[in-house]
Phi, psi and omega in degrees: 000312182302316181298318182293315179300318179293317179299321179293322178294315179296320178301316180299320179293321178295320178298320177301331179274003177091014179262144176278135182227135171231138182253128174263127182233170186261355178205167184292327179300314178295319179299316181296324176296322177296313181299320179299327179269011178063036177246128179295134183212155173217158184262135173238153179281327177204166188296332182294338178295340180299334182302336179295337185254011190301326183283348184274346188226153180269333183217151178235121181248122181255107173248089189230162178307140181302334182282347178274125183247115178268129188293152176297324182296325179291315179297321179299321178299318178296318181291327177295335176272010179063038176259141174282138182235124183233137175245142177244123176057038180208122182239029181269145168039257185300332179301329184297334179252011179287168178291327185202140169240132176241124173255101188277060178221162175266353189249011183297130180229020181279196183287147177273137181232152182295336181256019187251132173240137177204164179136174184301328182291349180257001178296136180259126174243128180294144182301332179306331183278341182297316178292319181298327181300330184279351184261161176261136181237151180287338176055076177219152176088167180239128174246157177220137172229096184225162176297151183308323183296343181258355187299313181297321178299314180295318180299323180291326182276325181233110187289326185247065181253142178252115179279132181245154183275139179302326186261009181295132178290340182268004186304315182301315180295317180297321179295317180292329181282338189277152173281322184223141174235128177258117190218162166280153181297123180176197183310314186293337177296316178293322179294324177300311180298324182298325180257021174061037173256128180295137183249133168245122185262126176267000000 
């Protein structure tokens, strides 16, 4: 979810700059979220299927889960076609020979690579929060957005916690309204800080 939300935000910024963007996703749920955000999208069964579309685009940006490893041979094929290849928040296998890796966090402490950019200036905040930042909030209550396996643990530590859905359209507003947000480390932690909500990271 975090990767898709970030990819959609970056896509929107690129479109604002006059660039055409299409997002390839792995399921219909993700595609529908893209369409809802007015971003053109199509479904692929696996990343290698992207090669069918290689002539349609000048650059390929991979914002994917860290556990997904794209092979060096696949990235090499794209580069042989003179395509720019960029990875976001992923330094596995094919990313190592890409044109650019961007780690959009302020807390990165991994290995330094010649094609790697990271730091606070690369943190992505969704535009939904820009308007919220200008408003005054009562700031009350605790919300949590955690994996199911952590819910009971969170309930034991915080008796009056409100669990929110990852795909809820009201999430941004709920985050801005809350005093405390219990989250996994990711995009929303930075967004919490942006709207002055205290973050507890699970």
